[in-house]
mmCIF file of C-alpha atoms in Angstrom:
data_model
loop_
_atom_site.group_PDB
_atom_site.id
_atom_site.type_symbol
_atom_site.label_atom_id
_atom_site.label_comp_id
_atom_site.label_asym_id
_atom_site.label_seq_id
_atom_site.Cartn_x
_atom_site.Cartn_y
_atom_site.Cartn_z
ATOM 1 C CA UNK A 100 -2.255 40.199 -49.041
ATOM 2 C CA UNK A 101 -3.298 43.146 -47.481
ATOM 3 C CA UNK A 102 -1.881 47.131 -48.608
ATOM 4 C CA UNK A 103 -2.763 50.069 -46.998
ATOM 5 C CA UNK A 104 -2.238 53.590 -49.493
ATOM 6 C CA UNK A 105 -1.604 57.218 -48.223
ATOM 7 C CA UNK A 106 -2.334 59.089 -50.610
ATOM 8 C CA UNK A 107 -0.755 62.386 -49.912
ATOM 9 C CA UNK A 108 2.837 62.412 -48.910
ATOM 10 C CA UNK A 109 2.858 65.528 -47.850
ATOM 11 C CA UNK A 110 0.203 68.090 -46.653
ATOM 12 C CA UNK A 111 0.630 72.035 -45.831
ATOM 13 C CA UNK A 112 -2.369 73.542 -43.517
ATOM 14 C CA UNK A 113 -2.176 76.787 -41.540
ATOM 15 C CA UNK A 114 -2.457 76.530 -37.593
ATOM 16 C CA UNK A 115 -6.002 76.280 -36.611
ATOM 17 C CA UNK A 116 -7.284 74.704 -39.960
ATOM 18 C CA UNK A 117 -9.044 71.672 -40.296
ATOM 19 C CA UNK A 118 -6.752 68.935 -41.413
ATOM 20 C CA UNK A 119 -7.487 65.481 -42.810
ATOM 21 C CA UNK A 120 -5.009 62.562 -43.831
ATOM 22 C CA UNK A 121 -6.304 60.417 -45.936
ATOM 23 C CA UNK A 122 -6.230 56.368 -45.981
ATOM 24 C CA UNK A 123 -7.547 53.579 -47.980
ATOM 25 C CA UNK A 124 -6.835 49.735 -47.425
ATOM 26 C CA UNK A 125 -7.113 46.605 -49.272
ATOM 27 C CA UNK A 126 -7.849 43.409 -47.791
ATOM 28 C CA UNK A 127 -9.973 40.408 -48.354
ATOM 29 C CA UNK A 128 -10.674 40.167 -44.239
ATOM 30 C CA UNK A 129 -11.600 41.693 -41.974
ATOM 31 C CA UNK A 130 -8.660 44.250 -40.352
ATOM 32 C CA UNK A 131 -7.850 46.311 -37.562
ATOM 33 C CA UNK A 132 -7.037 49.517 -38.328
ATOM 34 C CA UNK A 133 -4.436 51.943 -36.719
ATOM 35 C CA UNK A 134 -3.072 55.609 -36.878
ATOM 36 C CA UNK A 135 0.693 56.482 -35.889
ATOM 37 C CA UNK A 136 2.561 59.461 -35.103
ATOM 38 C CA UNK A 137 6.478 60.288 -35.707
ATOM 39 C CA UNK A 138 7.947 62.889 -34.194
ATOM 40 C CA UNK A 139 11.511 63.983 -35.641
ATOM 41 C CA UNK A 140 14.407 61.451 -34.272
ATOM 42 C CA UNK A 141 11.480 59.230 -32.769
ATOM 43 C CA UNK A 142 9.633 56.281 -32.570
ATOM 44 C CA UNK A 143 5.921 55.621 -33.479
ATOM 45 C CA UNK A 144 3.186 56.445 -30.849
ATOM 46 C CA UNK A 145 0.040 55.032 -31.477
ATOM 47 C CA UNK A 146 -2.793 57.735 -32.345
ATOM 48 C CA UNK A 147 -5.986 55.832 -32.296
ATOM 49 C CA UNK A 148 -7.308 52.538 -33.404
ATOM 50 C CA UNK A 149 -10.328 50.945 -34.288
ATOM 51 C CA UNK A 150 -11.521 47.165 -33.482
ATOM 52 C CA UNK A 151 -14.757 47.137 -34.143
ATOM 53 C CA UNK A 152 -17.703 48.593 -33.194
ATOM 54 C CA UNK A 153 -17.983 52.347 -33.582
ATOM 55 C CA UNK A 154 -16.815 53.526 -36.810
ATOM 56 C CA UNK A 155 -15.987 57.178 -35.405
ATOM 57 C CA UNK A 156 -12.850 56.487 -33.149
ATOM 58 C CA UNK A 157 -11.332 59.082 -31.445
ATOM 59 C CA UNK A 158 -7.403 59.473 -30.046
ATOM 60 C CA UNK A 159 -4.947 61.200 -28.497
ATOM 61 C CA UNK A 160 -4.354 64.833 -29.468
ATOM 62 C CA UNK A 161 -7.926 65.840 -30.915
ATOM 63 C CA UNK A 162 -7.449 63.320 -33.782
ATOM 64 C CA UNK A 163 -10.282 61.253 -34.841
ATOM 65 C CA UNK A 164 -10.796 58.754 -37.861
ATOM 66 C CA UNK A 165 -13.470 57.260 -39.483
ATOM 67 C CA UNK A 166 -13.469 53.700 -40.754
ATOM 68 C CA UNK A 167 -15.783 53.306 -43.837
ATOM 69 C CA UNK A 168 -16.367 49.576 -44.736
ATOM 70 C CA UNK A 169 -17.544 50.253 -48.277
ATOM 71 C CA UNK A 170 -14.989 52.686 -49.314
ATOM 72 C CA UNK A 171 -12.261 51.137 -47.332
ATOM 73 C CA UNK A 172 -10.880 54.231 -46.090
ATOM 74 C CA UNK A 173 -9.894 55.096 -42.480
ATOM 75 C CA UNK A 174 -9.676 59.050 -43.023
ATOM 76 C CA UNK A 175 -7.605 61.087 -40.060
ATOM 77 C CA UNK A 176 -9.236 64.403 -39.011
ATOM 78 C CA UNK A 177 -8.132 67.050 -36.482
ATOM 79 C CA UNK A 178 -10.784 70.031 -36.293
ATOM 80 C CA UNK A 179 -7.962 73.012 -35.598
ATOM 81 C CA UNK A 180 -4.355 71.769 -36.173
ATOM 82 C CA UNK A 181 -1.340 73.362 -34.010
ATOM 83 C CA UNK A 182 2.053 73.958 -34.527
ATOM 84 C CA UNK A 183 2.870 71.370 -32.362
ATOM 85 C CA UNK A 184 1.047 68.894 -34.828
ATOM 86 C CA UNK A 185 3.529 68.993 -37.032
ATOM 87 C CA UNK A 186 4.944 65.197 -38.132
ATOM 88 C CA UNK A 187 4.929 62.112 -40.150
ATOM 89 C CA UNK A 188 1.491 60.046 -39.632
ATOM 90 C CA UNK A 189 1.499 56.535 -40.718
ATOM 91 C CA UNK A 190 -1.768 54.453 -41.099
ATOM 92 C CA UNK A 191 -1.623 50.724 -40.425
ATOM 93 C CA UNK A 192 -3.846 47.842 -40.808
ATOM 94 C CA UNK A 193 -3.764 44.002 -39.333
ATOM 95 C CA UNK A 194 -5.645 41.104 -40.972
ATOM 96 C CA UNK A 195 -4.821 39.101 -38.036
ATOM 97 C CA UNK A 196 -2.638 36.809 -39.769
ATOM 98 C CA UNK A 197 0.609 38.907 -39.688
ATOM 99 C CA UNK A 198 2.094 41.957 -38.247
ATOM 100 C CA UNK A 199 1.141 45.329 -39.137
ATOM 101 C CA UNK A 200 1.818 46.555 -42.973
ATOM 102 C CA UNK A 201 1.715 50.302 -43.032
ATOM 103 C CA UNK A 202 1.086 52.990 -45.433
ATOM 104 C CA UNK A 203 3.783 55.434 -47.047
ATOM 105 C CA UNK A 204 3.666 57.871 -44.396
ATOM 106 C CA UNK A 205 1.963 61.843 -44.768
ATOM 107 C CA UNK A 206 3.877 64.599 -43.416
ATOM 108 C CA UNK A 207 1.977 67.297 -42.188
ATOM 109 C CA UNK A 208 3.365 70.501 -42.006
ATOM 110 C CA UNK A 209 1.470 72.851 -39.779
ATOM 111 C CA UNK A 210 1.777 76.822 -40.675
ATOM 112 C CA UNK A 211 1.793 79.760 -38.338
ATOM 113 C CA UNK B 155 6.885 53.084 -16.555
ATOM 114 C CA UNK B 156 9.872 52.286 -19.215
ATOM 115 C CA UNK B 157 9.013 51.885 -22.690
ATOM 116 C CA UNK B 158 10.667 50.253 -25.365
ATOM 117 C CA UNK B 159 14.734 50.380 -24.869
ATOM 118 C CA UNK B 160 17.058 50.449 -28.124
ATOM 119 C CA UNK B 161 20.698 50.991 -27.884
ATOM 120 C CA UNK B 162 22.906 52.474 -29.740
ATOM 121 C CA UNK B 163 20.915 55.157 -30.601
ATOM 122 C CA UNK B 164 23.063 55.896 -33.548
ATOM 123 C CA UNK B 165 25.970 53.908 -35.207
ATOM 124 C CA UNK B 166 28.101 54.829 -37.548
ATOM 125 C CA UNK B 167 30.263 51.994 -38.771
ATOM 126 C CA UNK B 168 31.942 50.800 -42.566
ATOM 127 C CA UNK B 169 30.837 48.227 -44.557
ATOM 128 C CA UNK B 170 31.727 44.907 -43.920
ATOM 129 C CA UNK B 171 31.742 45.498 -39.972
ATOM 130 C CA UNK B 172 29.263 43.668 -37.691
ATOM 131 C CA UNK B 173 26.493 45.581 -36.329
ATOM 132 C CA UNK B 174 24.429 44.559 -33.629
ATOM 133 C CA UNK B 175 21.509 46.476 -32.684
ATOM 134 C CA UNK B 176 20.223 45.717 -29.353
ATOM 135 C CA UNK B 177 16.278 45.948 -27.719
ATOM 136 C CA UNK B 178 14.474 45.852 -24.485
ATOM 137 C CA UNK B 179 11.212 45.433 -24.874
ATOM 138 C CA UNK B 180 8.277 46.585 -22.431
ATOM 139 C CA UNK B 181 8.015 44.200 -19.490
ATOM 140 C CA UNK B 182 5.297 41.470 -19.665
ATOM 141 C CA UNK B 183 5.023 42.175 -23.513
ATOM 142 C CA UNK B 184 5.543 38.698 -25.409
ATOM 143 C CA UNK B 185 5.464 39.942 -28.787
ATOM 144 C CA UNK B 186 8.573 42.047 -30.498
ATOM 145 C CA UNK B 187 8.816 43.328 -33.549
ATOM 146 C CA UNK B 188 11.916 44.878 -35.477
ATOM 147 C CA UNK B 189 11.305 47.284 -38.292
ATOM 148 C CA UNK B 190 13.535 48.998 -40.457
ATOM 149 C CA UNK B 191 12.546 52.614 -42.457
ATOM 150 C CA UNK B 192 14.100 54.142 -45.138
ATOM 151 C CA UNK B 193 12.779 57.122 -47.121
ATOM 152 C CA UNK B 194 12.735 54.621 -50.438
ATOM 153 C CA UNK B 195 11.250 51.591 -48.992
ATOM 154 C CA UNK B 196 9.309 53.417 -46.041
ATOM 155 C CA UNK B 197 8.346 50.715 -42.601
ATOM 156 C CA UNK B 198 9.053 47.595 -43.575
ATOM 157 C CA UNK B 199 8.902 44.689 -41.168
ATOM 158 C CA UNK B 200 11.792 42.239 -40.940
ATOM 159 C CA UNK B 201 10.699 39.854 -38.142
ATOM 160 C CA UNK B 202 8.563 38.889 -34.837
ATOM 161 C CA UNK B 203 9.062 37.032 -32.385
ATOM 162 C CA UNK B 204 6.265 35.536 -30.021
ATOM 163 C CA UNK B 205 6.887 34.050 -26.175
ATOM 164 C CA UNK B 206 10.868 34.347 -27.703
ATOM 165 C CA UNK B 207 10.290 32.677 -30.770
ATOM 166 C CA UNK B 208 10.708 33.876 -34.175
ATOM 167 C CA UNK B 209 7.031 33.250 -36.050
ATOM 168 C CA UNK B 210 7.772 35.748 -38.828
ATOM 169 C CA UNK B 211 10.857 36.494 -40.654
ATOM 170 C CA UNK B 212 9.945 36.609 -44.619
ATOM 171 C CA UNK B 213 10.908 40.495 -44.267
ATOM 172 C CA UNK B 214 14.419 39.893 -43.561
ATOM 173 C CA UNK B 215 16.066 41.059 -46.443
ATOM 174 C CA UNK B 216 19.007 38.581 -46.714
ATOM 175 C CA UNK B 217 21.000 36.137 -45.116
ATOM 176 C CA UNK B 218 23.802 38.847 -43.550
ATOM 177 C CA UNK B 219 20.772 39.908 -41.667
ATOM 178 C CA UNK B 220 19.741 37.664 -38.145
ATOM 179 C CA UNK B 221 17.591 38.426 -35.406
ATOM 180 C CA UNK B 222 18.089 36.301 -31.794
ATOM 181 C CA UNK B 223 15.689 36.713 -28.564
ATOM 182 C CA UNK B 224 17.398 34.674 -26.224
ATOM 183 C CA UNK B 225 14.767 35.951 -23.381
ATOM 184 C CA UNK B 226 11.660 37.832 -23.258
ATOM 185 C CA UNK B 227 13.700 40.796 -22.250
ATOM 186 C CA UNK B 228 16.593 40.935 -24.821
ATOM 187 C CA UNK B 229 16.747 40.714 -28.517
ATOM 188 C CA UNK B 230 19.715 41.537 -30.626
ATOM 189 C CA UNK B 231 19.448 42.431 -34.516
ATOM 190 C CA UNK B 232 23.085 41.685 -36.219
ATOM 191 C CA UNK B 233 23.833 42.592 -39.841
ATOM 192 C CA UNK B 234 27.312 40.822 -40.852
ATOM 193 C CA UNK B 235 28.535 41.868 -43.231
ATOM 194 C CA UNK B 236 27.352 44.872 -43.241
ATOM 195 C CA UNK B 237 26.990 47.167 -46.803
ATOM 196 C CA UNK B 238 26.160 50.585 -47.793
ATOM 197 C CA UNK B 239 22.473 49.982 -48.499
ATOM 198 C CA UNK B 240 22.096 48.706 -44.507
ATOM 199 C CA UNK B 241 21.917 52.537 -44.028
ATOM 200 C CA UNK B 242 18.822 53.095 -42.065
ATOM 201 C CA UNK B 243 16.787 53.963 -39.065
ATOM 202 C CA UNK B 244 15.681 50.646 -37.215
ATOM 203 C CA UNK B 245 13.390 49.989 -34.488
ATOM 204 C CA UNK B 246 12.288 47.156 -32.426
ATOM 205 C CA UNK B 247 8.475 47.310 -31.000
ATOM 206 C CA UNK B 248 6.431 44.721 -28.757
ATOM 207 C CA UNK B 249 2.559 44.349 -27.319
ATOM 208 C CA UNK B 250 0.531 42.458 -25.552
ATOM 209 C CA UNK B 251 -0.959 40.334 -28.328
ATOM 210 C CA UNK B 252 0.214 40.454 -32.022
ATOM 211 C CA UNK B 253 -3.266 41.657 -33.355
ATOM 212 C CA UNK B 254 -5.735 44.075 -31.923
ATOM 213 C CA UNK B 255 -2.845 45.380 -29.821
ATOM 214 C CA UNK B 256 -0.947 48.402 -30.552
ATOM 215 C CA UNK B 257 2.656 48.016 -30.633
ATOM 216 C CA UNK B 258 5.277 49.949 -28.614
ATOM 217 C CA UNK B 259 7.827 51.453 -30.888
ATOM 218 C CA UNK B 260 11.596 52.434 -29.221
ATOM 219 C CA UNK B 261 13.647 55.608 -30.504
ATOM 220 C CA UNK B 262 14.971 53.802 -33.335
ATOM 221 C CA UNK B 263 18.723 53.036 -33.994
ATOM 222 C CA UNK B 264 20.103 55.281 -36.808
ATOM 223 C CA UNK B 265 22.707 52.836 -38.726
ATOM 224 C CA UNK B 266 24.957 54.593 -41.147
ATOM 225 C CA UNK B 267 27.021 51.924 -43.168
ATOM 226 C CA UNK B 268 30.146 54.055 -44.931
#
């Protein structure tokens, strides 16, 4: 069975720092690999996602992951974080033999 | 174009009342999902359906909980009877495919069981 592991629940960073949200996975397959956003009182939206291919994906918002094979980590970084960045990110990941299983959840809290 | 549709947005209700928790998911989509959160247990997936037909539904916690998608644009989630520990935000999602498509998640329904 696969997990995924967020390993920071929550992470403070001042507006226009660097941010990243880490991820790590376990699986014995192949996955897919996906980052979510949660906006108070909301659903998820769907950051980015990587396939294959390219192991620098980038999304919506500035964000951009990395999926590393060996370390099984699919690290979120934003280069300058906003105000308006502020909310829960989930990471995800799909074997292809169920649905997704996500991670914990971080909650970034962006600083003015 | 209209995303994922979940009514009630919020219900508050006491225990041993039957909820039912309603979705519309995006048209053409043939795969729905419904997940519940909770700050203990975090997303946790209760069941899919594909083409209307439930493939998935180990996460469904017991048997007061059952899921129905009587057509690919209507699925109903009923808890009877419902208890304290119901208490959560749920939401219904659907894509595409079930795999290397992302899923479309709704507003959520926030259930409060007193």
């Amino acid at each position: 069975a696969q997990s995924v592991t967020q390993l920071d629940s929550q992470v403070p960073v001042f507006e226009e720092a660097p941010v990243e949200l880490r991820c790590n996975y376990s699986s014995s397959v192949s996955v897919y690999l996906f980052w979510y956003v949660q906006y108070p009182n909301q659903g998820l939206q769907l950051l980015l996602k990587y396939l294959s291919g390219s192991t620098l994906v980038k999304g919506i918002n500035g964000f951009e992951a990395e999926f590393n094979k060996s370390q099984t980590s699919f690290h979120l970084r934003k280069p300058s974080v906003h105000i308006s960045d502020t909310a829960e990110y989930f990471c995800a990941v799909d074997t292809g033999r169920r649905a997704l299983t996500f991670g914990s959840g971080t909650r970034l809290q962006v600083q003015p | 174009d209209a995303g994922v549709i979940q009514s009630p947005r919020h219900e508050v209700t006491e225990m041993g009342q039957e909820v039912t928790l309603r979705c519309k998911p995006i048209s053409g989509h043939d795969y729905l999902f419904w997940y519940r959160q909770t700050m203990m247990r975090g997303l946790e997936l209760l069941i899919y359906f594909n083409n209307n037909v439930p493939i998935d539904d180990s996460g469904m916690p017991e048997d007061r909980f059952s899921a129905k998608m009587p057509n690919a644009s209507f699925s109903t989630l009923k808890i009877q009877p419902s208890e304290p520990r119901d208490s959560a935000v749920y939401f219904c999602a659907s894509s595409l495919r079930r795999d290397n498509q992302p899923q479309h998640f709704g507003d959520g329904t926030r259930l409060s069981i007193l």
